[in-house]
DNA sequence: AATGAATGAGAATTCATTCAT
DNA sequence: TATGAATGAATTCTCATTCAT
């Protein structure tokens, strides 16, 4: 019963923060849409900010877990990159609120370097970066990829993934399945033609 | 004298909205940092929202003007695409507040379809889209590009540009000049190897 | 405890609205004189206007209840009219704030046809009108009254009652008990001399 | 030209104060609807309150002038009373804004004994009172009227006139010409049947 | 006589948070 | 766990009035 209400608060807050933004969501609104009263929010959380923090933490934990499941040994290195795209695309589809919450609220939190938003974004950045670095270095070494500077490529690919997520989460629906075109686009940019 | 103060209000608001977000910026703060009193904001603008609206409008007008200056006849079609990247990269560098303001505030305004944010984002989207469509179709026709489906490519390139802007505007500085690597990345994805 | 404070707010507001007028009464003043803080006003009422609305409603409800207690069977019809005068006179004496609040604030609210002021004034008007109509018609039929046109008489008597109330509520005290002279005045105008 | 604008300000203010009330009318609104700017208001008047004061003064001056024109020698005393009714009725019809302004704004000004509203109302009260006193005393002496106590009658007739004015100015239109029924009503109350 | 620009004082309202129970 | 009542601190906005010209 108790867990129930706490979870309801988290779910409601996630949705509201994602759709309206943190600043535009009031504690009263969270309480009402969760079917509880405001003081209960303060029983379960230290304050509005902590609800947000907890959500971010949860999102990142789930993300990390999924990230760990990416197969370590693949037929070739590009498959790893392709898997990275697919993971993010599928996340954006299965948990749209989570992604939107990050996209819409983190920017304005970025003034504060110590903010958990920043911290989590950094950690995620490191995870992806080192994942990509390994793949690109191995691919360059094996001749699978044209030997382009790795650090630059990492960032470019990261930008592409982020751009696609931003579009999926905040933009309008598109008729074409551009997500997979993006993977092919990336493949052509990395792999030399015979 | 008069124009001075109004312009100061606009400049201050642009900076504050960009750095802190619209909701986190108070009219008192705008007034103080502009060296005026609050009521003057209401003399020059209908309200806080109108300050925002005016800024968005100005940003879009300047953007449109610059967009028009993109050279129509280039040696090849990829140069057009390259110019598009360069235009946005240089804008992000020369007017960081403008870009940050859009990136950080528009998402949370997007719930409202009629909001000027939405409107402006749509118009900009159309401009870039038709610009890219023309270049890609011509390039495909002339054999300059590998003949990939145009509509998908448009979106992918758009996502890449947006991803780069997002990184430049909201992310941390990077040592490498990834922006130009992105152009090369794009070139390899479009132009067939001999 | 809780009801206490809400009632204090209502009582204070009634007094202030009556004495100073709605527009001249601030929420801060209501709060201070009620011994509460401003936000509590907004906890119990939607806003300043709703405090007013609630008061008007309460006044009308009490008025209606009293109106119902007017005896239906009297020795003659003029007694009914006399009772109507007495009811209003005694109300003006026992609840001066209520009457003053209506007299002083409703006029400026009358531009809006849908305002509760208008609505309540109309309903009260109907109650009195039909009460008078019945008495006058019966009195005319029985020969108790000189047979003057009923609809005109209704309005004239209504005007007289209103004029007296206005004087009692907004004017200065008079030495003479003109209220009862008004009843006699009315009697002479209605009842034929032998 | 100059007088023109000042008069426009007075006319506009009279209308606005009458329709919306003093407190609900802003100086900006007065300025705009008068086709001038706010500072001009302060060139011609000391402030908003003085505009009001001037209007009240003008209304009273015009009223006094008209009051003086009431014929001193009439066929009988009741004609004087009848003339008093007619004067007020015709004033309410010819200058509705003036009457409404007084009716709607003076009550809330009455807390202040020294306010011009109070002063003017008092002076008008005296004028009518002494006018009525003379007529009633003479009529009583000559046997034209039933000999009822004069002071009471004065107040009752005053209340009736005020009630009718209030109805004409603030109430809804009525089909019947109750104003003249009121005079007849009064006549029957004063003059003995043979 | 007239105005564009500016302001001090205060208005209604909101919000995250807490207290007593 | 849970809540009805309450509040300190802001927030957006308005208004009568004034200044410089």
PDB file of C-alpha atoms in Angstrom, chain A residues 19-20 23-24 103-104 107-108 110-111 122 125 148 151-153 155-157 159-160 163-164 166-167 170 172 174 176-178 181-182 185-186 188-189 193, chain B residues 19-20 23-24 103-104 107-108 110-111 122 125 148 151-153 155-157 159-160 163-164 166-167 170 172 174 176-178 181-182 185-186 188-189 193:
ATOM      1  CA  UNK A  19       5.591  17.088 -20.183  1.00  0.00           C
ATOM      2  CA  UNK A  20       5.559  20.429 -18.367  1.00  0.00           C
ATOM      3  CA  UNK A  23       9.567  24.472 -12.809  1.00  0.00           C
ATOM      4  CA  UNK A  24       6.109  24.362 -14.246  1.00  0.00           C
ATOM      5  CA  UNK A 103      16.029  16.431 -22.521  1.00  0.00           C
ATOM      6  CA  UNK A 104      13.678  19.099 -21.271  1.00  0.00           C
ATOM      7  CA  UNK A 107      19.643  22.007 -19.798  1.00  0.00           C
ATOM      8  CA  UNK A 108      18.341  24.513 -17.332  1.00  0.00           C
ATOM      9  CA  UNK A 110      23.351  22.785 -16.120  1.00  0.00           C
ATOM     10  CA  UNK A 111      24.406  26.055 -14.581  1.00  0.00           C
ATOM     11  CA  UNK A 122      28.718  13.056 -17.376  1.00  0.00           C
ATOM     12  CA  UNK A 125      28.852  10.384 -21.493  1.00  0.00           C
ATOM     13  CA  UNK A 148      39.902   8.245 -38.942  1.00  0.00           C
ATOM     14  CA  UNK A 151      38.246  11.025 -30.558  1.00  0.00           C
ATOM     15  CA  UNK A 152      36.555  13.082 -33.227  1.00  0.00           C
ATOM     16  CA  UNK A 153      34.472  10.190 -34.413  1.00  0.00           C
ATOM     17  CA  UNK A 155      31.902  12.933 -30.575  1.00  0.00           C
ATOM     18  CA  UNK A 156      30.329  12.967 -34.002  1.00  0.00           C
ATOM     19  CA  UNK A 157      28.564   9.683 -33.404  1.00  0.00           C
ATOM     20  CA  UNK A 159      26.034  13.986 -31.571  1.00  0.00           C
ATOM     21  CA  UNK A 160      24.184  11.962 -34.122  1.00  0.00           C
ATOM     22  CA  UNK A 163      20.215  14.468 -32.386  1.00  0.00           C
ATOM     23  CA  UNK A 164      18.080  11.474 -33.181  1.00  0.00           C
ATOM     24  CA  UNK A 166      16.037  14.783 -29.453  1.00  0.00           C
ATOM     25  CA  UNK A 167      13.997  14.435 -32.587  1.00  0.00           C
ATOM     26  CA  UNK A 170      10.669  16.357 -28.706  1.00  0.00           C
ATOM     27  CA  UNK A 172       7.078  15.602 -34.503  1.00  0.00           C
ATOM     28  CA  UNK A 174       8.087  11.386 -39.157  1.00  0.00           C
ATOM     29  CA  UNK A 176      10.065   7.462 -42.623  1.00  0.00           C
ATOM     30  CA  UNK A 177      12.088   5.270 -40.293  1.00  0.00           C
ATOM     31  CA  UNK A 178      15.036   7.582 -40.290  1.00  0.00           C
ATOM     32  CA  UNK A 181      18.891   5.256 -42.096  1.00  0.00           C
ATOM     33  CA  UNK A 182      21.059   6.925 -39.496  1.00  0.00           C
ATOM     34  CA  UNK A 185      24.631   6.650 -42.771  1.00  0.00           C
ATOM     35  CA  UNK A 186      27.083   5.968 -40.031  1.00  0.00           C
ATOM     36  CA  UNK A 188      29.013   4.390 -44.903  1.00  0.00           C
ATOM     37  CA  UNK A 189      30.995   7.054 -43.085  1.00  0.00           C
ATOM     38  CA  UNK A 193      34.061   0.886 -49.917  1.00  0.00           C
TER      39      UNK A 193
ATOM     40  CA  UNK B  19      21.372  30.581 -18.787  1.00  0.00           C
ATOM     41  CA  UNK B  20      18.628  29.993 -16.245  1.00  0.00           C
ATOM     42  CA  UNK B  23      10.690  29.927 -15.571  1.00  0.00           C
ATOM     43  CA  UNK B  24      13.698  30.435 -13.383  1.00  0.00           C
ATOM     44  CA  UNK B 103      17.572  24.797 -26.867  1.00  0.00           C
ATOM     45  CA  UNK B 104      16.804  25.223 -23.203  1.00  0.00           C
ATOM     46  CA  UNK B 107      11.167  21.996 -25.259  1.00  0.00           C
ATOM     47  CA  UNK B 108       8.985  22.909 -22.336  1.00  0.00           C
ATOM     48  CA  UNK B 110       6.251  22.585 -27.057  1.00  0.00           C
ATOM     49  CA  UNK B 111       3.143  21.272 -25.349  1.00  0.00           C
ATOM     50  CA  UNK B 122       8.542  24.589 -37.614  1.00  0.00           C
ATOM     51  CA  UNK B 125      12.631  23.125 -40.007  1.00  0.00           C
ATOM     52  CA  UNK B 148      20.133   7.143 -51.109  1.00  0.00           C
ATOM     53  CA  UNK B 151      13.765  12.168 -47.210  1.00  0.00           C
ATOM     54  CA  UNK B 152      15.639   9.913 -44.829  1.00  0.00           C
ATOM     55  CA  UNK B 153      18.909  11.668 -45.465  1.00  0.00           C
ATOM     56  CA  UNK B 155      16.316  13.970 -41.341  1.00  0.00           C
ATOM     57  CA  UNK B 156      19.578  12.266 -40.529  1.00  0.00           C
ATOM     58  CA  UNK B 157      21.607  15.309 -41.502  1.00  0.00           C
ATOM     59  CA  UNK B 159      19.677  15.331 -36.514  1.00  0.00           C
ATOM     60  CA  UNK B 160      23.420  15.510 -36.879  1.00  0.00           C
ATOM     61  CA  UNK B 163      23.204  17.119 -32.141  1.00  0.00           C
ATOM     62  CA  UNK B 164      26.265  19.208 -32.787  1.00  0.00           C
ATOM     63  CA  UNK B 166      23.223  20.870 -28.688  1.00  0.00           C
ATOM     64  CA  UNK B 167      26.708  19.783 -27.768  1.00  0.00           C
ATOM     65  CA  UNK B 170      24.877  22.922 -23.705  1.00  0.00           C
ATOM     66  CA  UNK B 172      31.289  20.939 -22.221  1.00  0.00           C
ATOM     67  CA  UNK B 174      35.943  19.596 -26.328  1.00  0.00           C
ATOM     68  CA  UNK B 176      39.132  18.494 -30.770  1.00  0.00           C
ATOM     69  CA  UNK B 177      37.398  20.439 -33.484  1.00  0.00           C
ATOM     70  CA  UNK B 178      34.746  17.805 -33.994  1.00  0.00           C
ATOM     71  CA  UNK B 181      34.997  16.086 -38.530  1.00  0.00           C
ATOM     72  CA  UNK B 182      31.222  15.992 -38.666  1.00  0.00           C
ATOM     73  CA  UNK B 185      31.755  12.244 -41.695  1.00  0.00           C
ATOM     74  CA  UNK B 186      28.821  13.424 -43.671  1.00  0.00           C
ATOM     75  CA  UNK B 188      31.959  10.048 -46.598  1.00  0.00           C
ATOM     76  CA  UNK B 189      28.408   8.939 -45.980  1.00  0.00           C
ATOM     77  CA  UNK B 193      34.422   6.179 -53.047  1.00  0.00           C
TER      78      UNK B 193
END
